[in-house]
PDB file of C-alpha atoms (C1' of nucleotides) in Angstrom:
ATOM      1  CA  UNK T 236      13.000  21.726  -1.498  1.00 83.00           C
ATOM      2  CA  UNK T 237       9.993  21.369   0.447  1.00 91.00           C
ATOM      3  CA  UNK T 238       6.995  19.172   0.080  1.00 94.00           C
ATOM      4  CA  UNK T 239       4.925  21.145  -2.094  1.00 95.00           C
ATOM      5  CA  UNK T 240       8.369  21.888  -4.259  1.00 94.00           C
ATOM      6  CA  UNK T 241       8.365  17.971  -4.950  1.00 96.00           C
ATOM      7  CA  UNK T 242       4.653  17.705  -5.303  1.00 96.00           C
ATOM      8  CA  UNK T 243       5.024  19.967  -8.384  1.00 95.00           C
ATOM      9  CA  UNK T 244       8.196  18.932  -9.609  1.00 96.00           C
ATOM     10  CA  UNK T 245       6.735  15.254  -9.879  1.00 96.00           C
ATOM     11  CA  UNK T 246       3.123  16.975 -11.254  1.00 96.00           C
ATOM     12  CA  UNK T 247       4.889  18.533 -14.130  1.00 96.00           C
ATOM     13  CA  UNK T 248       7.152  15.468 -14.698  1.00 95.00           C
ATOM     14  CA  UNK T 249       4.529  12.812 -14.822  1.00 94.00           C
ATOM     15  CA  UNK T 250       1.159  14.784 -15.084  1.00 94.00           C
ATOM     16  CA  UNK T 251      -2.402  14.037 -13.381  1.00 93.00           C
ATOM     17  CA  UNK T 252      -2.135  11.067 -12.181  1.00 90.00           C
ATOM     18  CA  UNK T 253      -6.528  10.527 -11.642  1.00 82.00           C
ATOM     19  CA  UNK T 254      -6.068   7.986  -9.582  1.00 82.00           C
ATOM     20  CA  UNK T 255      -7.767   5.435  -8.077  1.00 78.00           C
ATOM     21  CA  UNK T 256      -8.677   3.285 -11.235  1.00 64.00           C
ATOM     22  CA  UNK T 257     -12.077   2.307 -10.870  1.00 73.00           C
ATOM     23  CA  UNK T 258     -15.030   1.775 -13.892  1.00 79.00           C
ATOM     24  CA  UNK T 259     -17.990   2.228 -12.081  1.00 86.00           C
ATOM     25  CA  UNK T 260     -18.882  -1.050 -12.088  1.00 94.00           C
ATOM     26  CA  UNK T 261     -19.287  -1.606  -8.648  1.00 96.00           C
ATOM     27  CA  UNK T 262     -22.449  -0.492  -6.486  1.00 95.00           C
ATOM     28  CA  UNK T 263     -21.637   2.188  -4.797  1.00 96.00           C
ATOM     29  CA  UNK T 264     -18.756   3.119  -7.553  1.00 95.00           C
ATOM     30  CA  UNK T 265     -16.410   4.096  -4.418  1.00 96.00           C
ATOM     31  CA  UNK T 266     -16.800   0.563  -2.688  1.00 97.00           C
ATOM     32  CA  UNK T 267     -14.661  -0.847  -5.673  1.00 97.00           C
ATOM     33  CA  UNK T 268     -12.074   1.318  -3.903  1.00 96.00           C
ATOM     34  CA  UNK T 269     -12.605  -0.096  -0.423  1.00 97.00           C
ATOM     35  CA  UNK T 270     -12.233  -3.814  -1.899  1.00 98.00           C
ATOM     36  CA  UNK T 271      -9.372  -2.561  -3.970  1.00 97.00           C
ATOM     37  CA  UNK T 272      -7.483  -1.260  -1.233  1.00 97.00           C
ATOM     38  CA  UNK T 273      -7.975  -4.987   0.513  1.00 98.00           C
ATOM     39  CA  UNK T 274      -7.061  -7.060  -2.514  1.00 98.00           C
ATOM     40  CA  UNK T 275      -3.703  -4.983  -3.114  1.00 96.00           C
ATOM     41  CA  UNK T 276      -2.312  -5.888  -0.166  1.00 97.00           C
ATOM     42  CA  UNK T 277       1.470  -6.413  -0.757  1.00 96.00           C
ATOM     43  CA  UNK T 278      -0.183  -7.401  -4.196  1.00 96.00           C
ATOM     44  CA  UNK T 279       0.528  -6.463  -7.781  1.00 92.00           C
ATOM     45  CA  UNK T 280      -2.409  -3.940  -9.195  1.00 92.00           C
ATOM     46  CA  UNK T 281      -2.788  -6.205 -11.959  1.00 94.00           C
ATOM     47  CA  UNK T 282      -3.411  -9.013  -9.695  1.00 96.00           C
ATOM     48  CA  UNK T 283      -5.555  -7.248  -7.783  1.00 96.00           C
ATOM     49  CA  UNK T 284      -7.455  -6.172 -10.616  1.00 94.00           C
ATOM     50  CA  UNK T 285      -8.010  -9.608 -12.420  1.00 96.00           C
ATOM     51  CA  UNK T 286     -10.306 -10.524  -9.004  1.00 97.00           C
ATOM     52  CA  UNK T 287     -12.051  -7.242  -9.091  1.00 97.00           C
ATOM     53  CA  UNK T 288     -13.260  -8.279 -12.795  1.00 96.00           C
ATOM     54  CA  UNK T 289     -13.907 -12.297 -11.715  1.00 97.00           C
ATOM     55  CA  UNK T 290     -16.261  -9.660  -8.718  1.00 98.00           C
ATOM     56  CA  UNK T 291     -17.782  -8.284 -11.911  1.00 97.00           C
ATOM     57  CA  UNK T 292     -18.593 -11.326 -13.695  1.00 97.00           C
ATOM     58  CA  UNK T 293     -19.953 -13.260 -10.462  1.00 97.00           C
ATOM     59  CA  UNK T 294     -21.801 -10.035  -9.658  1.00 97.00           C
ATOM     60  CA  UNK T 295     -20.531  -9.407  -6.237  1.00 98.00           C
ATOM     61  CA  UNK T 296     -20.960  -5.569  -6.487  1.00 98.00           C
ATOM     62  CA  UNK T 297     -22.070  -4.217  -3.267  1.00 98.00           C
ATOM     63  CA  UNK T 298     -21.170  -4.683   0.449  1.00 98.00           C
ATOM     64  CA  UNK T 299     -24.293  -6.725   0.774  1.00 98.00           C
ATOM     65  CA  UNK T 300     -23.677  -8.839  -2.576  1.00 98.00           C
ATOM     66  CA  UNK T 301     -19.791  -9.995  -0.060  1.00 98.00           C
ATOM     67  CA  UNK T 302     -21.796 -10.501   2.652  1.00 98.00           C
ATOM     68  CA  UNK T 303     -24.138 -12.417   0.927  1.00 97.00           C
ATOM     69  CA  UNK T 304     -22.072 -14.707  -1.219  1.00 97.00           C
ATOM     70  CA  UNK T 305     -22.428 -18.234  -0.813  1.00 96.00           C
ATOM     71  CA  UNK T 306     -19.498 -20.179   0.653  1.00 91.00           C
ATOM     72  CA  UNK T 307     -16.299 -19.927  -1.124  1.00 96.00           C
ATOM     73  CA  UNK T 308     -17.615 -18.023  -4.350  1.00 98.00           C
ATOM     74  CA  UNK T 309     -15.946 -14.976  -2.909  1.00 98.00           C
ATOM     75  CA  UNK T 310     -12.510 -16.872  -2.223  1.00 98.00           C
ATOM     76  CA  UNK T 311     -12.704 -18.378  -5.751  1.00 97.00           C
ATOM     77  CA  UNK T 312     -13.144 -15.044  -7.384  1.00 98.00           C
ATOM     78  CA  UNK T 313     -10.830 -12.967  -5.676  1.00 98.00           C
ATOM     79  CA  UNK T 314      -8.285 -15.919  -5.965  1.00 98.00           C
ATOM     80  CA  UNK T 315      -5.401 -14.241  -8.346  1.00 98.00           C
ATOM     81  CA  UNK T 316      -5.050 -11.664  -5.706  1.00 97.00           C
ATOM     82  CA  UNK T 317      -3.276 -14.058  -4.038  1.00 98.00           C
ATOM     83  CA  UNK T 318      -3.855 -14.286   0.026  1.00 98.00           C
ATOM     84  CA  UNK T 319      -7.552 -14.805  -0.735  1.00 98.00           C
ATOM     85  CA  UNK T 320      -8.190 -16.934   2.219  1.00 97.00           C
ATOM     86  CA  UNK T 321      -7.438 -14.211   4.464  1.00 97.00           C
ATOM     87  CA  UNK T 322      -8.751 -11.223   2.233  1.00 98.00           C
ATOM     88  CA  UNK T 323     -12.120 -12.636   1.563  1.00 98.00           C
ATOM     89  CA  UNK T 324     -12.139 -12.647   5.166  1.00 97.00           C
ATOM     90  CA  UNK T 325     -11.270  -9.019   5.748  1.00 98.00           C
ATOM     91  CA  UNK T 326     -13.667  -8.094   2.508  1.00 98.00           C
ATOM     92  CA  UNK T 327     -16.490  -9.806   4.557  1.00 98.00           C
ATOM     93  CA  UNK T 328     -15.338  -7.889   7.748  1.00 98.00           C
ATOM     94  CA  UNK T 329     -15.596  -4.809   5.753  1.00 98.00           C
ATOM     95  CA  UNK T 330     -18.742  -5.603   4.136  1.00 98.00           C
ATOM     96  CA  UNK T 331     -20.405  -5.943   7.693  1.00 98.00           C
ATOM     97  CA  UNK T 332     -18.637  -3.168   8.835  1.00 98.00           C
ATOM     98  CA  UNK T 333     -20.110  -0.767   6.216  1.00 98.00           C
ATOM     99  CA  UNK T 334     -23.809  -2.238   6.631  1.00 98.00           C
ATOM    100  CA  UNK T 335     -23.747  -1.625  10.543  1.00 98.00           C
ATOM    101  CA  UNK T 336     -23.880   2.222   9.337  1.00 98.00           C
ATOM    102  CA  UNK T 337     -27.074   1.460   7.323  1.00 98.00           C
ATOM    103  CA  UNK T 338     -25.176   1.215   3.789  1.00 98.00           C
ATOM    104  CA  UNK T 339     -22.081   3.125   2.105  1.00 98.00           C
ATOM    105  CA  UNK T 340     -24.037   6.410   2.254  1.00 98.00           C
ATOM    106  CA  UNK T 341     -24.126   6.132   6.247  1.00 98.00           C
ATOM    107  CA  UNK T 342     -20.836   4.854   6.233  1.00 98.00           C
ATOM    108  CA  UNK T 343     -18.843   7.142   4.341  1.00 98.00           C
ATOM    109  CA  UNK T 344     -20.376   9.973   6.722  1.00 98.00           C
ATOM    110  CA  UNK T 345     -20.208   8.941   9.825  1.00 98.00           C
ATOM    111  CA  UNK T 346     -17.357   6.394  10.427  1.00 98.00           C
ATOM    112  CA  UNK T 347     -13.915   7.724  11.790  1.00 98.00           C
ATOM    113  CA  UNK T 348     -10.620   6.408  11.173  1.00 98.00           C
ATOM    114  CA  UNK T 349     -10.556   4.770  14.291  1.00 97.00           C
ATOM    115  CA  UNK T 350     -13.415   2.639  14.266  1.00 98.00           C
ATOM    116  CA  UNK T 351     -11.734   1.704  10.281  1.00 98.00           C
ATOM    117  CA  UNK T 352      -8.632   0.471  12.420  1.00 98.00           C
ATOM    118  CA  UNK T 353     -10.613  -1.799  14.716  1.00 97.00           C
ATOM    119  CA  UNK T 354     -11.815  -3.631  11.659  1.00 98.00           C
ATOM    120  CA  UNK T 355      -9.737  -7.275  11.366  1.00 97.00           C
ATOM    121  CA  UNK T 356      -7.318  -7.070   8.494  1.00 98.00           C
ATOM    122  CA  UNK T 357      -7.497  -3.370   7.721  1.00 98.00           C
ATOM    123  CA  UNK T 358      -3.937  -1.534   8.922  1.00 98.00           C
ATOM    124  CA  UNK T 359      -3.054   2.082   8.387  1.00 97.00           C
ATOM    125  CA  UNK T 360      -2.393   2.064   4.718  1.00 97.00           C
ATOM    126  CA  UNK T 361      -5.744   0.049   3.824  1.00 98.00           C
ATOM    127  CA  UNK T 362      -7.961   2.547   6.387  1.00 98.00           C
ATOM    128  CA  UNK T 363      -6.291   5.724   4.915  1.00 98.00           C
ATOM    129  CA  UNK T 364      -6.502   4.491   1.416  1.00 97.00           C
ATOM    130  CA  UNK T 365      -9.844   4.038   2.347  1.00 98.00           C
ATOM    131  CA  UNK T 366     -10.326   7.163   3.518  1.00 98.00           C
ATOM    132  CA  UNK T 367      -8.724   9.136   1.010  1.00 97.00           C
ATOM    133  CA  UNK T 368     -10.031   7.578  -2.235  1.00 96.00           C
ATOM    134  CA  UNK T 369     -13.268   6.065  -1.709  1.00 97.00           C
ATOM    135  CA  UNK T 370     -14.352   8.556   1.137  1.00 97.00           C
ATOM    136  CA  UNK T 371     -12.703  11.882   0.269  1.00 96.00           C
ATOM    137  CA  UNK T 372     -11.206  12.588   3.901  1.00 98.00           C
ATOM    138  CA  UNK T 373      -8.099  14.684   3.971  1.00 98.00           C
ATOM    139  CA  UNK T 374      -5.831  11.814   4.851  1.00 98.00           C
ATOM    140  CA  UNK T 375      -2.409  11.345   3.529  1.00 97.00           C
ATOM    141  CA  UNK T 376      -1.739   7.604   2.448  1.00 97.00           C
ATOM    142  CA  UNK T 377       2.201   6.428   3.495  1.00 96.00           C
ATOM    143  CA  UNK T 378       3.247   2.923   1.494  1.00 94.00           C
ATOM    144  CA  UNK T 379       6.102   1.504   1.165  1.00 92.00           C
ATOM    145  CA  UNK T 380       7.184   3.699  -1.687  1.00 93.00           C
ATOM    146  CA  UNK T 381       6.571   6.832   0.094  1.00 94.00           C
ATOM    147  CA  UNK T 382       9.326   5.268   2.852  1.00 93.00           C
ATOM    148  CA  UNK T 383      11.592   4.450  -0.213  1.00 92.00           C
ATOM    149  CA  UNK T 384      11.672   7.518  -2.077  1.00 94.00           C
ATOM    150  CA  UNK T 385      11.401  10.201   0.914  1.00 93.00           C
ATOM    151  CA  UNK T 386      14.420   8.110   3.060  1.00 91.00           C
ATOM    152  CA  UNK T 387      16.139   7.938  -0.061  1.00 92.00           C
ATOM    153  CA  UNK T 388      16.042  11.668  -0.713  1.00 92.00           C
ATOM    154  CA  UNK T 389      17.275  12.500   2.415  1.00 90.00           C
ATOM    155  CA  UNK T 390      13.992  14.311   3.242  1.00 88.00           C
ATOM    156  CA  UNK T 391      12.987  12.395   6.052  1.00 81.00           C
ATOM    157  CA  UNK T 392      15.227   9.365   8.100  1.00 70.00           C
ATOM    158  CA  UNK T 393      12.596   7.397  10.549  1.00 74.00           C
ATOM    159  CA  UNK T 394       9.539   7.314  12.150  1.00 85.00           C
ATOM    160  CA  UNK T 395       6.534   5.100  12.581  1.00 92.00           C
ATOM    161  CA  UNK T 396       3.473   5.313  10.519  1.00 94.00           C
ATOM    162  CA  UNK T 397       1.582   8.072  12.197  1.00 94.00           C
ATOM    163  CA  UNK T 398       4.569  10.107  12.315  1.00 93.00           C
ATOM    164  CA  UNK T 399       5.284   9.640   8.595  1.00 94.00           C
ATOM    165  CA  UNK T 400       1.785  10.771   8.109  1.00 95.00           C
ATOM    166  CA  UNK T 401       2.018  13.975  10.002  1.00 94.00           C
ATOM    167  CA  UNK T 402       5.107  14.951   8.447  1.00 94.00           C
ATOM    168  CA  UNK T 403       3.433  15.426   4.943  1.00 96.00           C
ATOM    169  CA  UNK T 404      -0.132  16.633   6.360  1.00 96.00           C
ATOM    170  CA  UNK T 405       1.587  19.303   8.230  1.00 94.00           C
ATOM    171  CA  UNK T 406       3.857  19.936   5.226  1.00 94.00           C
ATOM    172  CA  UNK T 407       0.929  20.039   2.476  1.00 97.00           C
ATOM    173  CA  UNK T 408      -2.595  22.168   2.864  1.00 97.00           C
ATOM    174  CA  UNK T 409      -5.259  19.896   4.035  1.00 98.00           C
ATOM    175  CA  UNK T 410      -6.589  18.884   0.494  1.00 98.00           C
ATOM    176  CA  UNK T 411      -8.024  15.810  -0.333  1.00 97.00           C
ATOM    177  CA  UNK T 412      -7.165  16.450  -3.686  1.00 96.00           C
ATOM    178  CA  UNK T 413      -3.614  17.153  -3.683  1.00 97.00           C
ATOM    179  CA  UNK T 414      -2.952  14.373  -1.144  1.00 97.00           C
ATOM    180  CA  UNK T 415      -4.623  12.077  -3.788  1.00 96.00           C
ATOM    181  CA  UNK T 416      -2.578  13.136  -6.566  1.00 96.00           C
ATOM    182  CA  UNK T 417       0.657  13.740  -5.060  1.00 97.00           C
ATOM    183  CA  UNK T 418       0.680   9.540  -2.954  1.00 96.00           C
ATOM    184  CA  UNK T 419      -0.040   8.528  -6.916  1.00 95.00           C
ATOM    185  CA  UNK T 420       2.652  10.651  -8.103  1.00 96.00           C
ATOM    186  CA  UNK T 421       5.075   9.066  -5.754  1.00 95.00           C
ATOM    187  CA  UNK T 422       4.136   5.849  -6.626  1.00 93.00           C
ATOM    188  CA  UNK T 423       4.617   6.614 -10.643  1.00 93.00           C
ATOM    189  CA  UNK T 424       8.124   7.808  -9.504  1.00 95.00           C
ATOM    190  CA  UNK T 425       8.729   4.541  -7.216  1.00 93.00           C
ATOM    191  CA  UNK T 426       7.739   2.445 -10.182  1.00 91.00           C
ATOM    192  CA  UNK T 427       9.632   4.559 -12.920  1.00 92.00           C
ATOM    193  CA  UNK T 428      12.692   5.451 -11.026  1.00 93.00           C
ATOM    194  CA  UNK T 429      13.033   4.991  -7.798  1.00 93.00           C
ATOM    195  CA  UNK T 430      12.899   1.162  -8.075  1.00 91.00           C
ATOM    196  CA  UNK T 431      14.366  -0.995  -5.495  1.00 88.00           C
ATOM    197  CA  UNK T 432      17.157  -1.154  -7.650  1.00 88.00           C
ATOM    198  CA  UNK T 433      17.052   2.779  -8.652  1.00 90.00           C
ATOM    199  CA  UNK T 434      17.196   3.878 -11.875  1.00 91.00           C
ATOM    200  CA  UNK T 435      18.403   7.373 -11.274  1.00 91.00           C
ATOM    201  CA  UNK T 436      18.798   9.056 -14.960  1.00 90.00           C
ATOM    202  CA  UNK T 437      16.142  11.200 -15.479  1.00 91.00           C
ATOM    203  CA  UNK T 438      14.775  11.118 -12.298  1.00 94.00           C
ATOM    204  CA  UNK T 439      12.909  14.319 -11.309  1.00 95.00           C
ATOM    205  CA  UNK T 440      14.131  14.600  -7.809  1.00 95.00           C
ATOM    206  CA  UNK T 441      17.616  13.806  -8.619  1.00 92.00           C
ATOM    207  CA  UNK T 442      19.065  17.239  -7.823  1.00 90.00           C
ATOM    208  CA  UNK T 443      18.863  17.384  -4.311  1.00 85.00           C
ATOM    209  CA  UNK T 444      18.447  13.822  -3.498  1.00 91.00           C
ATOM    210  CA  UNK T 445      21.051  12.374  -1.071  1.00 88.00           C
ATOM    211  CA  UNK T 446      21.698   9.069  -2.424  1.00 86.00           C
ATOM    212  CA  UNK T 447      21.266   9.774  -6.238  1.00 86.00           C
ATOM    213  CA  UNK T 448      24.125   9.133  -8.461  1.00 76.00           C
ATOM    214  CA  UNK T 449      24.000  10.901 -11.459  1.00 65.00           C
ATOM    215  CA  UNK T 450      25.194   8.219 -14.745  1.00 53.00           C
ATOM    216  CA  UNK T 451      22.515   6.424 -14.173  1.00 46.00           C
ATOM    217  CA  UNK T 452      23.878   2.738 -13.436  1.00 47.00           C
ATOM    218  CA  UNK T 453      22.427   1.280 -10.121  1.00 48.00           C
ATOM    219  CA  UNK T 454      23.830   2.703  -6.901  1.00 46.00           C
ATOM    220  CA  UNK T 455      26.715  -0.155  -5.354  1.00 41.00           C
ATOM    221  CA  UNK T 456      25.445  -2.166  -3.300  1.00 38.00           C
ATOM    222  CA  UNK T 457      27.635  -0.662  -0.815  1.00 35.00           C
ATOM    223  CA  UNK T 458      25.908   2.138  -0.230  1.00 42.00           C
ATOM    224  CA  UNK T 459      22.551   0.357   0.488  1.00 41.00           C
ATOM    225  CA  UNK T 460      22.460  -0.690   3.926  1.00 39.00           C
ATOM    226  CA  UNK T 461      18.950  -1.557   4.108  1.00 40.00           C
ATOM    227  CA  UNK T 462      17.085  -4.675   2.358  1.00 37.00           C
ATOM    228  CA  UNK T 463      15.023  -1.748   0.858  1.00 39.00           C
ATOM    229  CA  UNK T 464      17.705  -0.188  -0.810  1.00 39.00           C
ATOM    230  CA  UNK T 465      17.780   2.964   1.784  1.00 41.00           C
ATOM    231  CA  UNK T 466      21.100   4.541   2.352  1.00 43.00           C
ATOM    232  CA  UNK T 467      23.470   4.469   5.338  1.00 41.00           C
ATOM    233  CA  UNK T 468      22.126   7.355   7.328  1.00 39.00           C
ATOM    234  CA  UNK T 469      23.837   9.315  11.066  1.00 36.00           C
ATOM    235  CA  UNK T 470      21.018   9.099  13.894  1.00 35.00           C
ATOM    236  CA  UNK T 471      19.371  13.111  13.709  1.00 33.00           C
ATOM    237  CA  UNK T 472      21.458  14.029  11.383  1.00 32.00           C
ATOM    238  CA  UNK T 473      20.661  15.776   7.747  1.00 34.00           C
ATOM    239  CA  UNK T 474      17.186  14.967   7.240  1.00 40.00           C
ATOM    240  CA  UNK T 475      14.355  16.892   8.857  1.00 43.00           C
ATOM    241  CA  UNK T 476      12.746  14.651  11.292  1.00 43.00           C
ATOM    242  CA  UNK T 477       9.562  13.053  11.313  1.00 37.00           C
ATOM    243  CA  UNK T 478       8.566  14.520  14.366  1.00 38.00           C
ATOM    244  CA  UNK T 479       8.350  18.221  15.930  1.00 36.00           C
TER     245      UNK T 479
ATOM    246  C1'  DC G  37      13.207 -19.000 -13.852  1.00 66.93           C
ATOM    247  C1'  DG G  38      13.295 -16.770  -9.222  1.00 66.93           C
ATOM    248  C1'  DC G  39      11.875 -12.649  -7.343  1.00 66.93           C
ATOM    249  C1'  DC G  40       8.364 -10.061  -5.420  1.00 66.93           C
ATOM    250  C1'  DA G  41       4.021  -6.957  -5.493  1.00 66.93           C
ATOM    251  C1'  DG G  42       0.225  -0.107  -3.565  1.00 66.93           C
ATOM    252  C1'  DG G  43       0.087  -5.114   4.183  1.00 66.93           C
ATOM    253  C1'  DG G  44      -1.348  -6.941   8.291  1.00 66.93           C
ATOM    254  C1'  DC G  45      -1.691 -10.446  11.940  1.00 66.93           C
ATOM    255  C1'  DC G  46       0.270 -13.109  15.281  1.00 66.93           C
ATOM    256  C1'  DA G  47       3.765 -15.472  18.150  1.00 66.93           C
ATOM    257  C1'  DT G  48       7.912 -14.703  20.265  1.00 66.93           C
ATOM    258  C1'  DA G  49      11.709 -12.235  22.969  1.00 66.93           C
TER     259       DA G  49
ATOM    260  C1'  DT D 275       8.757  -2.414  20.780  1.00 66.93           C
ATOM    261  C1'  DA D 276      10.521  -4.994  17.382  1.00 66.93           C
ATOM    262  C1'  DT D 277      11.563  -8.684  14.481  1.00 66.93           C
ATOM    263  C1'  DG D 278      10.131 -12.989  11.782  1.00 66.93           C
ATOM    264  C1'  DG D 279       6.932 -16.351   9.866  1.00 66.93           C
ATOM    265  C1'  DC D 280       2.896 -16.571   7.525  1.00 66.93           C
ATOM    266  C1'  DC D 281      -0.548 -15.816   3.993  1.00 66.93           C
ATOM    267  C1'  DA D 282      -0.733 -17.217  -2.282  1.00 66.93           C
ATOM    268  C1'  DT D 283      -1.056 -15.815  -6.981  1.00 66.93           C
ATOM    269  C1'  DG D 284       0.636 -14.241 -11.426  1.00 66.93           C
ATOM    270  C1'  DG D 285       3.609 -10.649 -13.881  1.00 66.93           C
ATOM    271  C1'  DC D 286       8.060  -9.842 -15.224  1.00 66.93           C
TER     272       DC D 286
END
DNA sequence: CGCCAGGGCCATA
DNA sequence: TATGGCCATGGC
């Protein structure tokens, strides 16, 4: 089964996904994704979420609105997203970041992925995430459920981030859209199934997937070896590697 | 109740 | 290059 197999395997399981979950509250609408993508650092969505409305309320809507804010209104209303010391940091780093193009519009144009990097406090996932969702780049997002579910499969063993991220761009045609849909499809499975303790019956991937056992209880703790749950795996062996 | 979320930075070895 | 400590809150 290759990528594309999976893609529409979980697409008919779960259905359009229509992610990211914004309202159009924000000012552009796509920089609620950029401060999203900040606040959900190793963060709960609903967590993330409850500061993005306390945003709304204290009508901190724009890049200039963060930059603006008066001393510790930001930290107070991003607060239940927990680490808001260092995130209202990186949301002001951002903010800056995205004015020194002359506003979103300039922004979301010109910048490269990069120049995102360079920014303090934004890492792969945040930039791509970035890219992908608020800017509509053909960028495929890799998260910690991506890892979980793809080692767990058996489809791919190791690898750092880039390489991860080449292995399902060069396995997928370069569409924003389907890279969109398919990253929120694997998290839907990661949350519904492929937990870290898995839930394997009724999985959609469970034919085919190395370390699924079929009745459904959790997999022994035996055959995890990793804290995530990943199973024992040979060095090059079975899975298809991450790189060419 | 204790565990842990849609990471990333930094100090250490 | 690769671990480990750190950041912090609320859902479950």
């Amino acid at each position: 089964m290759n990528l594309l197999g999976i893609y529409s395997r979980l697409l008919g399981t779960f259905g359009p996904q229509g992610w990211w979950p914004t309202k159009n509250r924000f000012s552009p609408p796509e920089w609620e994704v950029c401060v999203g993508a900040v606040l959900t650092q190793s963060t709960n969505w609903k967590n993330a979420e409850k500061a993005l409305d306390n945003l709304e309320k204290e009508r901190v809507l724009s890049p200039a609105d963060v930059a603006g804010a008066k001393d510790g209104a930001l930290e107070e209303a991003i607060r239940p997203s927990g680490f808001y010391r260092q995130k209202a940091e990186r949301l002001r780093a951002l903010a800056g970041f995205v004015m020194s193009f002359g506003g979103f519009g300039g922004f979301s144009e010109e910048v490269t992925r990069p120049q995102l990097l360079d920014v303090k406090g934004l890492g792969p996932e945040t930039v791509d995430s970035i890219l992908l969702y608020a800017i509509g780049r053909p960028v495929f997002v890799i998260d910690a459920y991506t890892r979980r579910v793809f080692t767990r499969t058996g489809f791919c063993a190791d690898g750092d981030y880039e390489g991860w991220r080449r292995l399902f761009e060069s396995g997928l045609p370069e569409d924003a859209g389907i890279y969109r849909e398919f990253h929120a499809l694997i998290v839907e499975l990661a949350k519904k199934f492929c937990r870290k303790e898995p839930l394997c019956a009724g999985c959609p991937l469970m034919s085919g997937c190395e370390s699924a056992h079929p009745r459904g209880s959790p997999a022994p703790a035996s055959m995890r070896s990793s804290p995530d749950g990943e199973p024992p795996r040979q060095p090059g062996g079975g899975a298809r590697p991450a790189r060419t």
